[in-house]
Amino acid sequence: MTNRRVLIVGATGLIGAYCLQELLDDPCYSEVIALVRRPLKFKHSKLHEVITTFEENLEETLSSIYVHDIYCCLGTTMKKAGSQEAFKKIDFSLVVTVAGVMRKQGAEQFVVISAMGADNGSKVFYNRVKGEMEDALRGLGYPCLRILRPSLLLGPREEFRFGERVAIVLSRLLKPFLLAGLEKYKPVEGEVVARFMVKVARQQPVSGAHVYESNLMW
């Protein structure tokens, strides 16, 4: 697992920003390509930025990128997306499009952030979309697919999320009272998830799809 090229998508989000730094610091990766909407605020000798709208000519943009691993940290919220259709376009369509094109380009490993409770049969729209995304990725034929399902994420965000802030406070108060088997519901720092993401991806690839629940990350 040395001298590998990697693509990261969603590098400006909570987990993505931490993940990008982990990749740049990791000697296993000789080149880190970041697919972003606008230039990042820093430079690095291993970093190569590819600017895209994620809407126009995405497949054409990806067709010139050849990497071993992809780290996908794409994700939004219903409030930010504005509608279920817009949410699914990002959390399902964009993720699957990137994965599909890059598999055709010879990518060997796809590591993606999903969510705790992902289930294609869920009555909860968010969980159902995440489950459908996972199923679609499994059908792309990646030699190694790693799916991370973090619980409620902690860490600095650009936008204020009142409901999430309340949930975080309540979760912290209830943390000492969680029974055995319920640990996966504890909130987890975005930085911790990012570090775990890179750690598992660096392990010798084992064929097939692998799911990592939140309690494995801290």
PDB file of N, CA and C in Angstrom, residues 118-160:
ATOM      1  N   ALA A 118     -28.751   3.352   7.743  1.00  0.00           N
ATOM      2  CA  ALA A 118     -28.971   3.247   6.290  1.00  0.00           C
ATOM      3  C   ALA A 118     -29.709   1.956   5.970  1.00  0.00           C
ATOM      4  N   ASP A 119     -30.804   2.080   5.203  1.00  0.00           N
ATOM      5  CA  ASP A 119     -31.644   0.916   4.909  1.00  0.00           C
ATOM      6  C   ASP A 119     -32.538   1.263   3.734  1.00  0.00           C
ATOM      7  N   ASN A 120     -32.412   0.512   2.641  1.00  0.00           N
ATOM      8  CA  ASN A 120     -33.199   0.839   1.450  1.00  0.00           C
ATOM      9  C   ASN A 120     -34.696   0.619   1.635  1.00  0.00           C
ATOM     10  N   GLY A 121     -35.074  -0.014   2.741  1.00  0.00           N
ATOM     11  CA  GLY A 121     -36.493  -0.228   3.011  1.00  0.00           C
ATOM     12  C   GLY A 121     -37.034   0.665   4.109  1.00  0.00           C
ATOM     13  N   SER A 122     -36.214   1.603   4.570  1.00  0.00           N
ATOM     14  CA  SER A 122     -36.629   2.468   5.672  1.00  0.00           C
ATOM     15  C   SER A 122     -37.747   3.421   5.266  1.00  0.00           C
ATOM     16  N   LYS A 123     -38.619   3.736   6.223  1.00  0.00           N
ATOM     17  CA  LYS A 123     -39.661   4.723   5.989  1.00  0.00           C
ATOM     18  C   LYS A 123     -39.115   6.148   6.130  1.00  0.00           C
ATOM     19  N   VAL A 124     -37.920   6.252   6.692  1.00  0.00           N
ATOM     20  CA  VAL A 124     -37.258   7.552   6.831  1.00  0.00           C
ATOM     21  C   VAL A 124     -36.509   7.852   5.535  1.00  0.00           C
ATOM     22  N   PHE A 125     -36.866   8.932   4.876  1.00  0.00           N
ATOM     23  CA  PHE A 125     -36.297   9.241   3.561  1.00  0.00           C
ATOM     24  C   PHE A 125     -34.778   9.265   3.583  1.00  0.00           C
ATOM     25  N   TYR A 126     -34.191   9.939   4.560  1.00  0.00           N
ATOM     26  CA  TYR A 126     -32.730  10.057   4.643  1.00  0.00           C
ATOM     27  C   TYR A 126     -32.068   8.683   4.715  1.00  0.00           C
ATOM     28  N   ASN A 127     -32.553   7.822   5.600  1.00  0.00           N
ATOM     29  CA  ASN A 127     -31.982   6.486   5.749  1.00  0.00           C
ATOM     30  C   ASN A 127     -32.202   5.633   4.505  1.00  0.00           C
ATOM     31  N   ARG A 128     -33.350   5.820   3.874  1.00  0.00           N
ATOM     32  CA  ARG A 128     -33.646   5.039   2.671  1.00  0.00           C
ATOM     33  C   ARG A 128     -32.697   5.400   1.524  1.00  0.00           C
ATOM     34  N   VAL A 129     -32.448   6.692   1.349  1.00  0.00           N
ATOM     35  CA  VAL A 129     -31.536   7.130   0.287  1.00  0.00           C
ATOM     36  C   VAL A 129     -30.127   6.589   0.540  1.00  0.00           C
ATOM     37  N   LYS A 130     -29.683   6.650   1.787  1.00  0.00           N
ATOM     38  CA  LYS A 130     -28.364   6.119   2.127  1.00  0.00           C
ATOM     39  C   LYS A 130     -28.290   4.621   1.840  1.00  0.00           C
ATOM     40  N   GLY A 131     -29.363   3.897   2.164  1.00  0.00           N
ATOM     41  CA  GLY A 131     -29.398   2.465   1.889  1.00  0.00           C
ATOM     42  C   GLY A 131     -29.374   2.173   0.403  1.00  0.00           C
ATOM     43  N   GLU A 132     -30.112   2.946  -0.365  1.00  0.00           N
ATOM     44  CA  GLU A 132     -30.126   2.772  -1.818  1.00  0.00           C
ATOM     45  C   GLU A 132     -28.751   3.079  -2.410  1.00  0.00           C
ATOM     46  N   MET A 133     -28.091   4.081  -1.870  1.00  0.00           N
ATOM     47  CA  MET A 133     -26.745   4.414  -2.317  1.00  0.00           C
ATOM     48  C   MET A 133     -25.788   3.251  -2.075  1.00  0.00           C
ATOM     49  N   GLU A 134     -25.856   2.680  -0.877  1.00  0.00           N
ATOM     50  CA  GLU A 134     -24.991   1.551  -0.557  1.00  0.00           C
ATOM     51  C   GLU A 134     -25.233   0.382  -1.510  1.00  0.00           C
ATOM     52  N   ASP A 135     -26.502   0.085  -1.789  1.00  0.00           N
ATOM     53  CA  ASP A 135     -26.834  -1.023  -2.685  1.00  0.00           C
ATOM     54  C   ASP A 135     -26.302  -0.774  -4.091  1.00  0.00           C
ATOM     55  N   ALA A 136     -26.426   0.458  -4.562  1.00  0.00           N
ATOM     56  CA  ALA A 136     -25.943   0.790  -5.900  1.00  0.00           C
ATOM     57  C   ALA A 136     -24.432   0.625  -5.990  1.00  0.00           C
ATOM     58  N   LEU A 137     -23.727   1.024  -4.944  1.00  0.00           N
ATOM     59  CA  LEU A 137     -22.268   0.890  -4.937  1.00  0.00           C
ATOM     60  C   LEU A 137     -21.855  -0.577  -4.948  1.00  0.00           C
ATOM     61  N   ARG A 138     -22.589  -1.403  -4.247  1.00  0.00           N
ATOM     62  CA  ARG A 138     -22.261  -2.827  -4.224  1.00  0.00           C
ATOM     63  C   ARG A 138     -22.361  -3.453  -5.616  1.00  0.00           C
ATOM     64  N   GLY A 139     -23.186  -2.877  -6.469  1.00  0.00           N
ATOM     65  CA  GLY A 139     -23.386  -3.439  -7.799  1.00  0.00           C
ATOM     66  C   GLY A 139     -22.376  -2.980  -8.836  1.00  0.00           C
ATOM     67  N   LEU A 140     -21.412  -2.159  -8.447  1.00  0.00           N
ATOM     68  CA  LEU A 140     -20.456  -1.606  -9.411  1.00  0.00           C
ATOM     69  C   LEU A 140     -19.214  -2.468  -9.599  1.00  0.00           C
ATOM     70  N   GLY A 141     -19.058  -3.481  -8.785  1.00  0.00           N
ATOM     71  CA  GLY A 141     -17.949  -4.403  -8.986  1.00  0.00           C
ATOM     72  C   GLY A 141     -16.600  -3.951  -8.466  1.00  0.00           C
ATOM     73  N   TYR A 142     -16.585  -3.105  -7.447  1.00  0.00           N
ATOM     74  CA  TYR A 142     -15.304  -2.701  -6.873  1.00  0.00           C
ATOM     75  C   TYR A 142     -14.641  -3.896  -6.180  1.00  0.00           C
ATOM     76  N   PRO A 143     -13.351  -4.091  -6.404  1.00  0.00           N
ATOM     77  CA  PRO A 143     -12.646  -5.159  -5.682  1.00  0.00           C
ATOM     78  C   PRO A 143     -12.777  -4.987  -4.169  1.00  0.00           C
ATOM     79  N   CYS A 144     -12.775  -3.730  -3.720  1.00  0.00           N
ATOM     80  CA  CYS A 144     -12.910  -3.462  -2.290  1.00  0.00           C
ATOM     81  C   CYS A 144     -13.785  -2.226  -2.084  1.00  0.00           C
ATOM     82  N   LEU A 145     -14.889  -2.412  -1.380  1.00  0.00           N
ATOM     83  CA  LEU A 145     -15.809  -1.324  -1.054  1.00  0.00           C
ATOM     84  C   LEU A 145     -15.905  -1.230   0.457  1.00  0.00           C
ATOM     85  N   ARG A 146     -15.635  -0.038   0.998  1.00  0.00           N
ATOM     86  CA  ARG A 146     -15.713   0.165   2.444  1.00  0.00           C
ATOM     87  C   ARG A 146     -16.770   1.233   2.734  1.00  0.00           C
ATOM     88  N   ILE A 147     -17.752   0.871   3.540  1.00  0.00           N
ATOM     89  CA  ILE A 147     -18.874   1.747   3.873  1.00  0.00           C
ATOM     90  C   ILE A 147     -18.821   2.086   5.353  1.00  0.00           C
ATOM     91  N   LEU A 148     -18.746   3.375   5.664  1.00  0.00           N
ATOM     92  CA  LEU A 148     -18.714   3.831   7.057  1.00  0.00           C
ATOM     93  C   LEU A 148     -20.075   4.416   7.422  1.00  0.00           C
ATOM     94  N   ARG A 149     -20.595   3.996   8.574  1.00  0.00           N
ATOM     95  CA  ARG A 149     -21.891   4.479   9.033  1.00  0.00           C
ATOM     96  C   ARG A 149     -21.747   5.193  10.379  1.00  0.00           C
ATOM     97  N   PRO A 150     -21.280   6.424  10.364  1.00  0.00           N
ATOM     98  CA  PRO A 150     -21.107   7.152  11.629  1.00  0.00           C
ATOM     99  C   PRO A 150     -22.442   7.567  12.240  1.00  0.00           C
ATOM    100  N   SER A 151     -22.414   7.752  13.544  1.00  0.00           N
ATOM    101  CA  SER A 151     -23.563   8.276  14.265  1.00  0.00           C
ATOM    102  C   SER A 151     -23.585   9.794  14.082  1.00  0.00           C
ATOM    103  N   LEU A 152     -24.245  10.487  15.000  1.00  0.00           N
ATOM    104  CA  LEU A 152     -24.313  11.938  14.959  1.00  0.00           C
ATOM    105  C   LEU A 152     -22.902  12.516  14.982  1.00  0.00           C
ATOM    106  N   LEU A 153     -22.606  13.422  14.052  1.00  0.00           N
ATOM    107  CA  LEU A 153     -21.250  13.944  13.901  1.00  0.00           C
ATOM    108  C   LEU A 153     -21.029  15.206  14.725  1.00  0.00           C
ATOM    109  N   LEU A 154     -19.889  15.250  15.386  1.00  0.00           N
ATOM    110  CA  LEU A 154     -19.486  16.421  16.147  1.00  0.00           C
ATOM    111  C   LEU A 154     -18.359  17.134  15.415  1.00  0.00           C
ATOM    112  N   GLY A 155     -18.306  18.455  15.569  1.00  0.00           N
ATOM    113  CA  GLY A 155     -17.221  19.203  14.951  1.00  0.00           C
ATOM    114  C   GLY A 155     -17.708  20.526  14.392  1.00  0.00           C
ATOM    115  N   PRO A 156     -16.771  21.399  14.043  1.00  0.00           N
ATOM    116  CA  PRO A 156     -17.142  22.725  13.519  1.00  0.00           C
ATOM    117  C   PRO A 156     -17.774  22.648  12.140  1.00  0.00           C
ATOM    118  N   ARG A 157     -18.872  23.369  11.970  1.00  0.00           N
ATOM    119  CA  ARG A 157     -19.545  23.437  10.670  1.00  0.00           C
ATOM    120  C   ARG A 157     -19.719  24.899  10.273  1.00  0.00           C
ATOM    121  N   GLU A 158     -19.845  25.127   8.965  1.00  0.00           N
ATOM    122  CA  GLU A 158     -20.044  26.487   8.478  1.00  0.00           C
ATOM    123  C   GLU A 158     -21.432  27.001   8.828  1.00  0.00           C
ATOM    124  N   GLU A 159     -22.429  26.086   8.779  1.00  0.00           N
ATOM    125  CA  GLU A 159     -23.792  26.519   9.041  1.00  0.00           C
ATOM    126  C   GLU A 159     -24.264  26.018  10.404  1.00  0.00           C
ATOM    127  N   PHE A 160     -25.171  26.772  11.011  1.00  0.00           N
ATOM    128  CA  PHE A 160     -25.729  26.394  12.310  1.00  0.00           C
ATOM    129  C   PHE A 160     -26.919  25.467  12.083  1.00  0.00           C
TER     130      PHE A 160
END
